[in-house]
Amino acid sequence: MTRRFKNVLNIGFNSLAEYLHSKVAAFFFIFAALLIYVSLLLGVMAVDQEKRTLIDFGLAMSELSIFAFAIFWASMTIQKEMDTKTIYLILSRPVRRADYIAGKLLGIYLTTAVVYLAVSAIHLSLLFLKGHSVPGIYFTAVLFSYFKIVIISSIAMLITSFTTSSFSSVLISVMVWILGHFTSEMKYLLDKLAGVKLYALKFFLFLTPNFQLFNVKDVLSSSGGDFLKPALYFVSYVTALYFANVFVFRKKEF
Amino acid sequence: MTEKVLDFDSAVKVYKKPGFFKSRPSPALNGVSFSIEKAEIVGLLGLNGAGKTTIIKLVCGLIKANGGNIKIFGKSPDDLEVKGRIGYLPELPYFYPYLSPADALLYYGRLSGLSPETVKTAIPSILRKVGLEKHTNRRCAEFSKGMLQRLGIAQALLHNPEFLVMDEPVSGLDPIAIKDIRDLIISLNSEGKTIFLSSHSISELEKVCGRVIILSGGRIHSVVQREKWSDSGKSLEEIFVAAVTPDLN
């Protein structure tokens, strides 16, 4: 294992430990559990559609709570290390800034994965307790939802790097999240535009993540279950975001 | 011929202060030149905003100079090999509150390129050296300011650096802790380590330094040798006050 890779893992697992020791992680976990419980109540009200409601609403609530947790942590993580000067003790050592960023991103990805697994375990337990079987696509849906979380947390960290304010980073990330779910509507708007507006929106659309690609039901209905495209899109987008984060952070002063 | 550990040649640093439409330049250092040789203890003295922390951050590669040239062991401060030869104590160091001192040292030791086994072997002696051997099982959250400062020194010494950079090492400490840290600095220097420290405590610099650089308004006002305050009957405080008084008026 190379020295650089060891540094990334070291920073990443330290970040995971930090998050898991914080009260915020517990708060979001309880929040997610409550939302899933609400889906249980809604399922009961749906009578003959209980299983579908419980699965769909539970998945949506899990994603929403993990999304809130991810953008909050991604926006806070480096800012907190700057405020406490912990970053001084790291970057004054033989650690490349690119490796520090990779480590912090790994820490967020690991943390959201752990929280997602725990929340999904609660959701699955409720489904089993109610005597419902879980369709195989459930796990693909969770994985694809996690891909969206990975993308939005990388975006939140990037925004924090140049806004220097956690609040504005959270706000912009929420906007990107919403826009990312309306890319087909934005594409429709392209047909109505011309000139500079058209190119501006095209460029904006190019930068905005297309979260609709990760809607499992759409993938199944439109491309017959070809998951390669969204998977490739995920890898390319996250790689590009990593390099963007490194580029911005390279020039940052503390 | 003595080895140059640190060499500042006309270093310039201008910060950018964010404004509404565009950032405003805020000069911090203006053509600072000095050098430090192996096994010296050199102090940095100046009023608030004189540029002490800026110099220390430039040495540690946390910020970049806008002009001039800075060399550490003949190389750039960004060089990873150079960073491995430096131990840095920031002002008021912070440690993750849930970690024990041993865990904190393990984390930073590994980032310094040491193997976990080497760090684990070094931890008991380093904690003894800074007087924290009785607190190995406590969490950093329970530590006092003085204990955190001692742990800060421990992390700076862990990888056995040749060059120690300390920003306000005795800031806010009780007299016993100040004496312990002073003794430690002298003992480290006797082992051949080069020490560069900034402090507001003139009496501490007077006791440990061979040379003191007086900064004023981002420039070096004067470099005072130990003989000047030990032989001339003038204290370092008097020399410093005389140096910075024109700036205050």
Coordinates of C-alpha atoms in Angstrom, one line a residue:
Chain A
M1 CA 0.0 0.0 0.0
T2 CA 1.5 3.4 -1.0
R3 CA 2.0 6.1 1.5
R4 CA -0.5 8.3 -0.2
F5 CA -3.2 5.7 -0.1
K6 CA -2.5 5.1 3.6
N7 CA -2.9 8.8 4.2
V8 CA -6.3 8.8 2.4
L9 CA -7.5 5.8 4.4
N10 CA -6.2 7.3 7.7
I11 CA -8.0 10.6 7.2
G12 CA -11.1 8.9 5.9
F13 CA -11.5 6.5 8.8
N14 CA -10.7 9.2 11.3
S15 CA -13.5 11.3 9.7
L16 CA -15.8 8.4 10.0
A17 CA -14.9 8.0 13.7
E18 CA -15.4 11.7 14.2
Y19 CA -18.9 11.6 12.7
L20 CA -20.0 8.6 14.6
H21 CA -18.9 10.1 17.9
S22 CA -20.9 13.3 17.2
K23 CA -24.4 13.8 18.5
V24 CA -25.4 15.1 15.0
A25 CA -25.1 11.6 13.5
A26 CA -27.4 10.2 16.2
F27 CA -29.9 13.0 15.6
F28 CA -30.1 12.3 11.9
F29 CA -30.4 8.6 12.6
I30 CA -33.3 9.1 15.0
F31 CA -34.8 11.6 12.4
A32 CA -34.6 8.9 9.7
A33 CA -36.1 6.2 12.0
L34 CA -39.0 8.5 12.8
L35 CA -39.7 9.2 9.1
I36 CA -39.7 5.5 8.4
Y37 CA -42.2 5.0 11.2
V38 CA -44.4 7.7 9.6
S39 CA -44.3 5.6 6.4
L40 CA -45.5 2.7 8.4
L41 CA -48.5 4.7 9.6
L42 CA -49.2 5.8 6.1
G43 CA -48.9 2.2 4.9
V44 CA -51.7 1.3 7.4
M45 CA -53.9 4.1 6.0
A46 CA -53.3 2.9 2.4
V47 CA -55.1 -0.3 3.3
D48 CA -54.6 -2.6 0.2
Q49 CA -51.6 -0.6 -1.0
E50 CA -49.8 -1.0 2.3
K51 CA -46.7 -2.8 1.0
R52 CA -46.1 -0.3 -1.9
T53 CA -46.6 2.7 0.3
L54 CA -44.4 1.3 3.0
I55 CA -41.6 0.6 0.5
D56 CA -41.9 3.8 -1.6
F57 CA -42.4 6.2 1.2
G58 CA -39.8 4.5 3.4
L59 CA -37.2 4.7 0.6
A60 CA -38.0 8.4 0.0
M61 CA -37.8 9.3 3.6
S62 CA -34.5 7.4 4.1
E63 CA -33.0 9.3 1.1
L64 CA -34.3 12.6 2.3
S65 CA -32.9 12.2 5.8
I66 CA -29.5 10.9 4.6
F67 CA -29.4 13.8 2.0
A68 CA -29.9 16.3 4.9
F69 CA -27.2 14.6 6.9
A70 CA -24.8 14.4 4.0
I71 CA -25.0 18.0 2.9
F72 CA -24.8 19.2 6.5
W73 CA -21.6 17.1 7.2
A74 CA -20.0 17.8 3.8
S75 CA -20.5 21.6 4.3
M76 CA -19.2 21.5 7.9
T77 CA -16.3 19.0 7.7
I78 CA -13.4 21.2 6.4
Q79 CA -14.8 24.4 7.8
K80 CA -14.8 22.8 11.3
E81 CA -11.2 21.6 10.8
M82 CA -10.2 25.2 9.8
D83 CA -12.0 26.7 12.8
T84 CA -10.4 24.4 15.3
K85 CA -7.0 24.5 13.4
T86 CA -6.9 20.7 13.3
I87 CA -6.1 21.2 9.6
Y88 CA -2.8 22.8 10.5
L89 CA -1.6 19.6 12.2
I90 CA -2.5 17.6 9.1
L91 CA -1.3 19.9 6.2
S92 CA 2.0 20.8 8.0
R93 CA 2.8 17.1 7.7
P94 CA 3.9 15.3 4.6
V95 CA 0.3 15.0 3.4
R96 CA -0.7 16.2 -0.1
R97 CA -3.7 18.4 -0.3
A98 CA -5.2 16.1 -2.9
D99 CA -4.9 13.2 -0.5
Y100 CA -6.5 15.3 2.3
I101 CA -9.5 16.0 0.1
A102 CA -9.7 12.4 -0.9
G103 CA -9.6 11.4 2.7
K104 CA -12.3 13.8 3.8
L105 CA -14.6 12.7 0.9
L106 CA -14.0 9.1 1.7
G107 CA -14.9 9.9 5.3
I108 CA -18.3 11.4 4.2
Y109 CA -18.9 8.5 1.8
L110 CA -18.2 6.0 4.5
T111 CA -20.3 7.8 7.1
T112 CA -23.3 8.2 4.8
A113 CA -22.9 4.5 3.8
V114 CA -23.0 3.5 7.5
V115 CA -26.0 5.7 8.3
Y116 CA -27.8 4.5 5.1
L117 CA -27.2 0.8 6.1
A118 CA -28.5 1.4 9.6
V119 CA -31.6 3.3 8.3
S120 CA -32.2 0.6 5.6
A121 CA -31.9 -2.1 8.3
I122 CA -34.7 -0.4 10.2
H123 CA -36.8 0.0 7.1
L124 CA -36.3 -3.7 6.2
S125 CA -37.1 -4.8 9.7
L126 CA -40.4 -2.9 9.6
L127 CA -41.3 -4.6 6.3
F128 CA -40.5 -8.0 7.6
L129 CA -42.4 -7.4 10.8
K130 CA -45.4 -6.4 8.7
G131 CA -45.0 -9.7 6.8
H132 CA -44.0 -8.2 3.5
S133 CA -41.4 -9.6 1.2
V134 CA -38.8 -7.2 -0.3
P135 CA -38.4 -7.1 -4.1
G136 CA -34.8 -7.5 -5.4
I137 CA -35.0 -4.1 -6.9
Y138 CA -35.1 -2.6 -3.4
F139 CA -31.4 -3.0 -3.0
T140 CA -30.6 -1.5 -6.4
A141 CA -32.8 1.5 -5.5
V142 CA -30.9 1.9 -2.2
L143 CA -27.6 1.7 -4.0
F144 CA -28.6 4.3 -6.6
S145 CA -30.0 6.6 -4.0
Y146 CA -26.6 6.3 -2.2
F147 CA -24.9 7.3 -5.5
K148 CA -27.0 10.5 -5.5
I149 CA -25.9 11.1 -1.9
V150 CA -22.3 10.7 -2.8
I151 CA -22.6 13.1 -5.7
I152 CA -24.4 15.8 -3.7
S153 CA -22.0 15.5 -0.7
S154 CA -19.1 16.0 -3.2
I155 CA -20.9 19.1 -4.5
A156 CA -21.5 20.4 -1.0
M157 CA -17.8 20.1 -0.2
L158 CA -16.8 21.9 -3.4
I159 CA -19.2 24.7 -2.7
T160 CA -17.9 25.2 0.8
S161 CA -14.4 25.5 -0.6
F162 CA -15.1 28.7 -2.3
T163 CA -18.1 30.1 -0.4
T164 CA -16.3 29.7 3.0
S165 CA -19.8 29.6 4.5
S166 CA -21.4 26.4 5.6
F167 CA -24.9 27.9 5.4
S168 CA -24.6 29.1 1.8
S169 CA -23.1 25.7 0.9
V170 CA -26.1 23.9 2.4
L171 CA -28.5 26.3 0.6
I172 CA -26.9 25.9 -2.8
S173 CA -26.6 22.1 -2.4
V174 CA -30.4 22.0 -1.7
M175 CA -31.0 24.0 -4.9
V176 CA -28.7 21.7 -6.9
W177 CA -30.5 18.7 -5.5
I178 CA -33.9 20.0 -6.6
L179 CA -32.6 21.1 -10.0
G180 CA -30.9 17.7 -10.4
H181 CA -34.3 16.0 -10.2
F182 CA -35.8 18.2 -12.9
T183 CA -33.2 17.8 -15.7
S184 CA -35.8 16.4 -18.2
E185 CA -38.0 19.5 -17.6
M186 CA -34.9 21.7 -18.1
K187 CA -34.2 19.8 -21.4
Y188 CA -37.8 20.5 -22.4
L189 CA -37.1 24.2 -21.8
L190 CA -34.1 24.1 -24.1
D191 CA -36.5 23.7 -27.1
K192 CA -38.2 27.0 -26.2
L193 CA -35.0 29.0 -26.0
A194 CA -32.6 30.5 -28.5
G195 CA -29.4 32.5 -28.7
V196 CA -27.4 33.2 -25.5
K197 CA -30.1 31.9 -23.2
L198 CA -30.0 28.6 -25.0
Y199 CA -26.2 28.2 -24.6
A200 CA -26.4 29.4 -21.0
L201 CA -29.0 26.8 -20.1
K202 CA -27.1 24.1 -22.0
F203 CA -24.0 24.9 -20.0
F204 CA -26.0 25.0 -16.8
L205 CA -27.6 21.7 -17.6
F206 CA -24.2 20.2 -18.4
L207 CA -22.9 21.1 -14.9
T208 CA -26.1 20.1 -13.0
P209 CA -26.1 16.4 -11.9
N210 CA -28.8 14.4 -13.5
F211 CA -30.4 12.6 -10.5
Q212 CA -33.2 11.3 -12.7
L213 CA -30.7 8.8 -14.1
F214 CA -30.7 7.1 -10.7
N215 CA -34.5 6.5 -10.6
V216 CA -34.6 2.7 -10.7
K217 CA -38.2 2.6 -11.9
D218 CA -37.3 4.9 -14.9
V219 CA -34.2 2.8 -15.7
L220 CA -36.4 -0.4 -15.8
S221 CA -39.1 1.2 -17.9
S222 CA -37.0 3.2 -20.4
S223 CA -33.9 1.2 -21.0
G224 CA -35.0 -2.3 -19.9
G225 CA -32.8 -2.4 -16.8
D226 CA -29.5 -1.2 -18.3
F227 CA -27.8 0.1 -15.2
L228 CA -24.4 0.6 -16.8
K229 CA -25.2 4.1 -18.1
P230 CA -26.1 5.5 -14.6
A231 CA -23.2 3.7 -13.0
L232 CA -20.7 5.2 -15.6
Y233 CA -22.3 8.6 -15.1
F234 CA -21.8 8.3 -11.4
V235 CA -18.1 7.3 -11.7
S236 CA -17.4 10.1 -14.2
Y237 CA -19.3 12.7 -12.2
V238 CA -17.7 11.9 -8.9
T239 CA -14.2 11.7 -10.4
A240 CA -14.7 15.2 -12.0
L241 CA -16.0 16.5 -8.7
Y242 CA -12.9 15.2 -6.9
F243 CA -10.6 17.0 -9.3
A244 CA -12.7 20.2 -9.0
N245 CA -12.4 19.9 -5.2
V246 CA -8.7 19.4 -5.4
F247 CA -8.3 22.3 -7.9
V248 CA -10.1 24.8 -5.5
F249 CA -8.5 23.4 -2.4
R250 CA -5.0 23.6 -3.9
K251 CA -5.0 27.3 -3.7
K252 CA -6.7 27.6 -0.3
E253 CA -4.8 29.4 2.5
F254 CA -5.3 28.8 6.2
Chain B
M1 CA 30.4 25.5 7.8
T2 CA 27.0 25.6 9.6
E3 CA 23.9 24.2 7.8
K4 CA 21.2 26.7 7.0
V5 CA 17.9 25.3 8.2
L6 CA 15.6 28.2 7.2
D7 CA 16.2 31.0 4.7
F8 CA 13.8 33.8 4.1
D9 CA 14.8 36.1 1.2
S10 CA 12.7 39.2 0.7
A11 CA 9.5 37.3 1.5
V12 CA 6.3 39.2 0.7
K13 CA 2.8 38.1 1.8
V14 CA -0.3 40.0 1.0
Y15 CA -3.7 38.6 2.1
K16 CA -6.8 39.1 0.2
K17 CA -9.6 40.5 2.4
P18 CA -13.0 39.7 0.9
G19 CA -14.9 42.8 -0.1
F20 CA -18.4 43.3 -1.5
F21 CA -17.4 43.5 -5.2
K22 CA -13.7 42.5 -5.1
S23 CA -11.1 41.5 -2.5
R24 CA -8.9 44.1 -0.9
P25 CA -5.2 43.5 -0.5
S26 CA -3.9 43.4 3.1
P27 CA -0.1 43.4 3.3
A28 CA 1.2 41.2 6.1
L29 CA 4.9 40.8 5.3
N30 CA 7.0 43.2 3.2
G31 CA 10.4 42.0 2.2
V32 CA 11.4 39.9 5.2
S33 CA 14.9 38.3 5.1
F34 CA 16.5 36.2 7.7
S35 CA 18.0 32.8 8.2
I36 CA 18.3 30.2 10.9
E37 CA 21.2 27.8 11.3
K38 CA 21.3 24.3 12.6
A39 CA 20.8 23.9 16.4
E40 CA 19.9 27.6 17.0
I41 CA 16.9 28.7 19.1
V42 CA 15.5 31.8 17.4
G43 CA 12.6 33.8 18.7
L44 CA 10.1 35.9 16.9
L45 CA 8.8 38.9 18.7
G46 CA 6.3 41.5 17.7
L47 CA 3.0 43.2 18.5
N48 CA -0.3 41.7 17.4
G49 CA -0.5 41.9 13.6
A50 CA 3.3 42.3 13.1
G51 CA 3.4 39.1 11.0
K52 CA 4.6 36.4 13.4
T53 CA 2.0 33.8 12.6
T54 CA 2.2 34.6 8.9
I55 CA 5.9 33.7 9.0
I56 CA 5.2 30.5 10.8
K57 CA 2.4 29.6 8.4
L58 CA 4.8 30.2 5.5
V59 CA 7.4 28.0 7.0
C60 CA 4.8 25.2 7.5
G61 CA 3.4 25.5 3.9
L62 CA -0.1 26.5 5.1
I63 CA 0.1 29.7 3.0
K64 CA 2.2 30.8 0.1
A65 CA 4.4 33.8 -0.3
N66 CA 3.5 36.4 -3.0
G67 CA 7.1 37.3 -3.5
G68 CA 10.7 36.5 -2.5
N69 CA 12.1 33.1 -1.7
I70 CA 11.7 30.8 1.2
K71 CA 13.9 27.7 1.6
I72 CA 13.9 25.1 4.3
F73 CA 16.8 22.7 4.3
G74 CA 17.4 24.2 0.8
K75 CA 14.0 23.2 -0.5
S76 CA 10.5 24.7 -0.9
P77 CA 8.2 24.6 2.2
D78 CA 5.8 22.6 0.1
D79 CA 8.3 19.8 -0.4
L80 CA 6.9 16.7 1.4
E81 CA 10.4 15.5 2.4
V82 CA 10.9 18.9 4.1
K83 CA 7.6 18.7 5.9
G84 CA 8.7 15.3 7.3
R85 CA 11.6 17.1 9.0
I86 CA 9.5 19.8 10.7
G87 CA 7.6 19.5 13.9
Y88 CA 4.9 22.2 14.2
L89 CA 3.0 23.3 17.3
P90 CA 0.2 25.7 16.4
E91 CA -1.2 28.3 18.9
L92 CA -3.8 26.6 21.1
P93 CA -3.8 23.2 19.5
Y94 CA -7.1 21.3 19.3
F95 CA -7.5 17.6 19.4
Y96 CA -10.6 15.5 18.6
P97 CA -12.3 15.3 22.0
Y98 CA -13.2 11.6 21.8
L99 CA -9.6 10.5 21.3
S100 CA -7.1 9.5 24.0
P101 CA -3.7 11.1 23.8
A102 CA -2.3 7.8 22.5
D103 CA -5.0 7.6 19.8
A104 CA -4.3 11.2 18.8
L105 CA -0.6 10.6 18.5
L106 CA -1.2 7.4 16.5
Y107 CA -3.3 9.4 14.0
Y108 CA -0.7 12.2 13.6
G109 CA 2.3 9.8 13.7
R110 CA 0.8 7.8 10.8
L111 CA 0.3 10.9 8.8
S112 CA 3.9 11.8 9.4
G113 CA 4.8 8.5 7.7
L114 CA 5.6 6.4 10.7
S115 CA 4.3 2.8 10.9
P116 CA 1.7 2.0 13.6
E117 CA 4.3 -0.2 15.4
T118 CA 6.9 2.6 15.5
V119 CA 4.3 5.1 16.8
K120 CA 3.0 2.7 19.5
T121 CA 6.6 2.1 20.7
A122 CA 7.3 5.9 20.7
I123 CA 4.1 7.0 22.5
P124 CA 5.0 6.1 26.2
S125 CA 8.4 7.9 26.0
I126 CA 7.0 11.0 24.2
L127 CA 4.1 11.2 26.7
R128 CA 6.7 10.9 29.6
K129 CA 8.8 13.7 27.9
V130 CA 5.8 16.1 27.9
G131 CA 4.5 15.0 31.4
L132 CA 1.3 13.3 30.2
E133 CA 2.2 9.7 31.1
K134 CA -0.4 9.7 33.9
H135 CA -3.2 10.7 31.5
T136 CA -2.9 8.1 28.8
N137 CA -6.4 6.7 29.3
R138 CA -8.2 10.0 29.5
R139 CA -10.0 11.6 26.6
C140 CA -8.8 14.9 25.2
A141 CA -12.2 16.3 26.0
E142 CA -11.1 16.1 29.7
F143 CA -7.8 17.9 29.2
S144 CA -7.0 21.4 30.5
K145 CA -5.4 24.0 28.2
G146 CA -2.0 23.2 29.6
M147 CA -2.4 19.5 28.9
L148 CA -3.6 20.1 25.4
Q149 CA -0.5 22.3 24.9
R150 CA 1.7 19.4 26.2
L151 CA -0.1 17.0 23.8
G152 CA 0.5 19.6 21.0
I153 CA 4.2 19.4 21.7
A154 CA 4.1 15.6 21.8
Q155 CA 2.6 15.5 18.3
A156 CA 5.2 17.9 17.1
L157 CA 8.0 15.7 18.5
L158 CA 6.6 12.3 17.6
H159 CA 8.4 11.9 14.3
N160 CA 11.7 13.1 15.8
P161 CA 11.9 16.3 13.6
E162 CA 15.2 18.2 13.1
F163 CA 13.4 21.6 13.0
L164 CA 10.7 22.6 15.5
V165 CA 8.4 25.5 14.8
M166 CA 6.3 26.7 17.8
D167 CA 3.6 29.4 17.7
E168 CA 3.1 30.8 21.2
P169 CA 4.2 27.6 23.0
V170 CA 3.5 29.0 26.6
S171 CA 0.4 31.0 25.8
G172 CA -2.1 30.8 28.7
L173 CA -0.1 28.2 30.7
D174 CA 0.5 28.1 34.5
P175 CA 4.0 28.9 35.8
I176 CA 4.8 25.2 36.3
A177 CA 3.8 24.3 32.8
I178 CA 5.8 27.2 31.4
K179 CA 8.9 26.1 33.3
D180 CA 8.4 22.5 32.0
I181 CA 8.1 23.6 28.4
R182 CA 11.0 26.0 28.7
D183 CA 13.2 23.1 30.1
L184 CA 11.9 20.8 27.3
I185 CA 12.9 23.4 24.6
I186 CA 16.4 23.8 26.1
S187 CA 16.7 20.0 26.3
L188 CA 15.6 19.5 22.7
N189 CA 18.0 22.1 21.6
S190 CA 20.9 20.3 23.4
E191 CA 20.0 17.2 21.3
G192 CA 20.8 19.3 18.3
K193 CA 17.3 20.3 17.2
T194 CA 16.7 23.7 15.7
I195 CA 13.9 25.7 17.3
F196 CA 12.0 28.6 15.9
L197 CA 9.3 30.1 18.2
S198 CA 7.0 33.0 18.3
S199 CA 5.8 34.4 21.6
H200 CA 4.4 37.4 23.3
S201 CA 6.3 36.4 26.4
I202 CA 9.4 38.4 26.3
S203 CA 10.8 36.9 29.5
E204 CA 10.5 33.4 28.0
L205 CA 12.2 34.3 24.8
E206 CA 14.9 36.0 26.8
K207 CA 15.5 32.8 28.7
V208 CA 15.7 30.3 25.8
C209 CA 16.7 32.1 22.7
G210 CA 20.1 32.8 21.2
R211 CA 18.7 35.3 18.9
V212 CA 15.4 37.2 18.7
I213 CA 13.9 38.7 15.5
I214 CA 11.8 41.8 16.2
L215 CA 9.0 42.3 13.7
S216 CA 7.1 45.5 13.2
G217 CA 4.5 46.2 10.6
G218 CA 5.4 43.3 8.5
R219 CA 9.1 44.1 8.4
I220 CA 12.1 43.0 10.4
H221 CA 12.9 45.9 12.7
S222 CA 16.1 44.3 14.2
V223 CA 17.7 41.0 15.0
V224 CA 19.0 41.0 18.6
Q225 CA 21.7 38.6 19.7
R226 CA 21.6 37.1 23.2
E227 CA 24.8 39.1 24.2
K228 CA 22.9 42.3 23.7
W229 CA 20.5 41.6 26.5
S230 CA 22.7 39.4 28.7
D231 CA 25.8 41.6 28.7
S232 CA 24.7 45.1 28.1
G233 CA 22.5 45.4 31.1
K234 CA 19.5 46.2 28.9
S235 CA 16.7 43.7 29.1
L236 CA 15.1 42.3 26.0
E237 CA 11.9 44.0 27.0
E238 CA 13.6 47.4 27.0
I239 CA 15.1 46.7 23.6
F240 CA 11.7 45.6 22.3
V241 CA 9.8 48.5 23.7
A242 CA 12.4 50.9 22.3
A243 CA 12.1 49.2 18.9
V244 CA 8.3 49.2 18.6
T245 CA 7.5 52.5 20.4
P246 CA 7.9 54.7 17.2
D247 CA 5.3 52.4 15.5
L248 CA 2.8 53.0 18.4
N249 CA 3.1 56.8 18.2

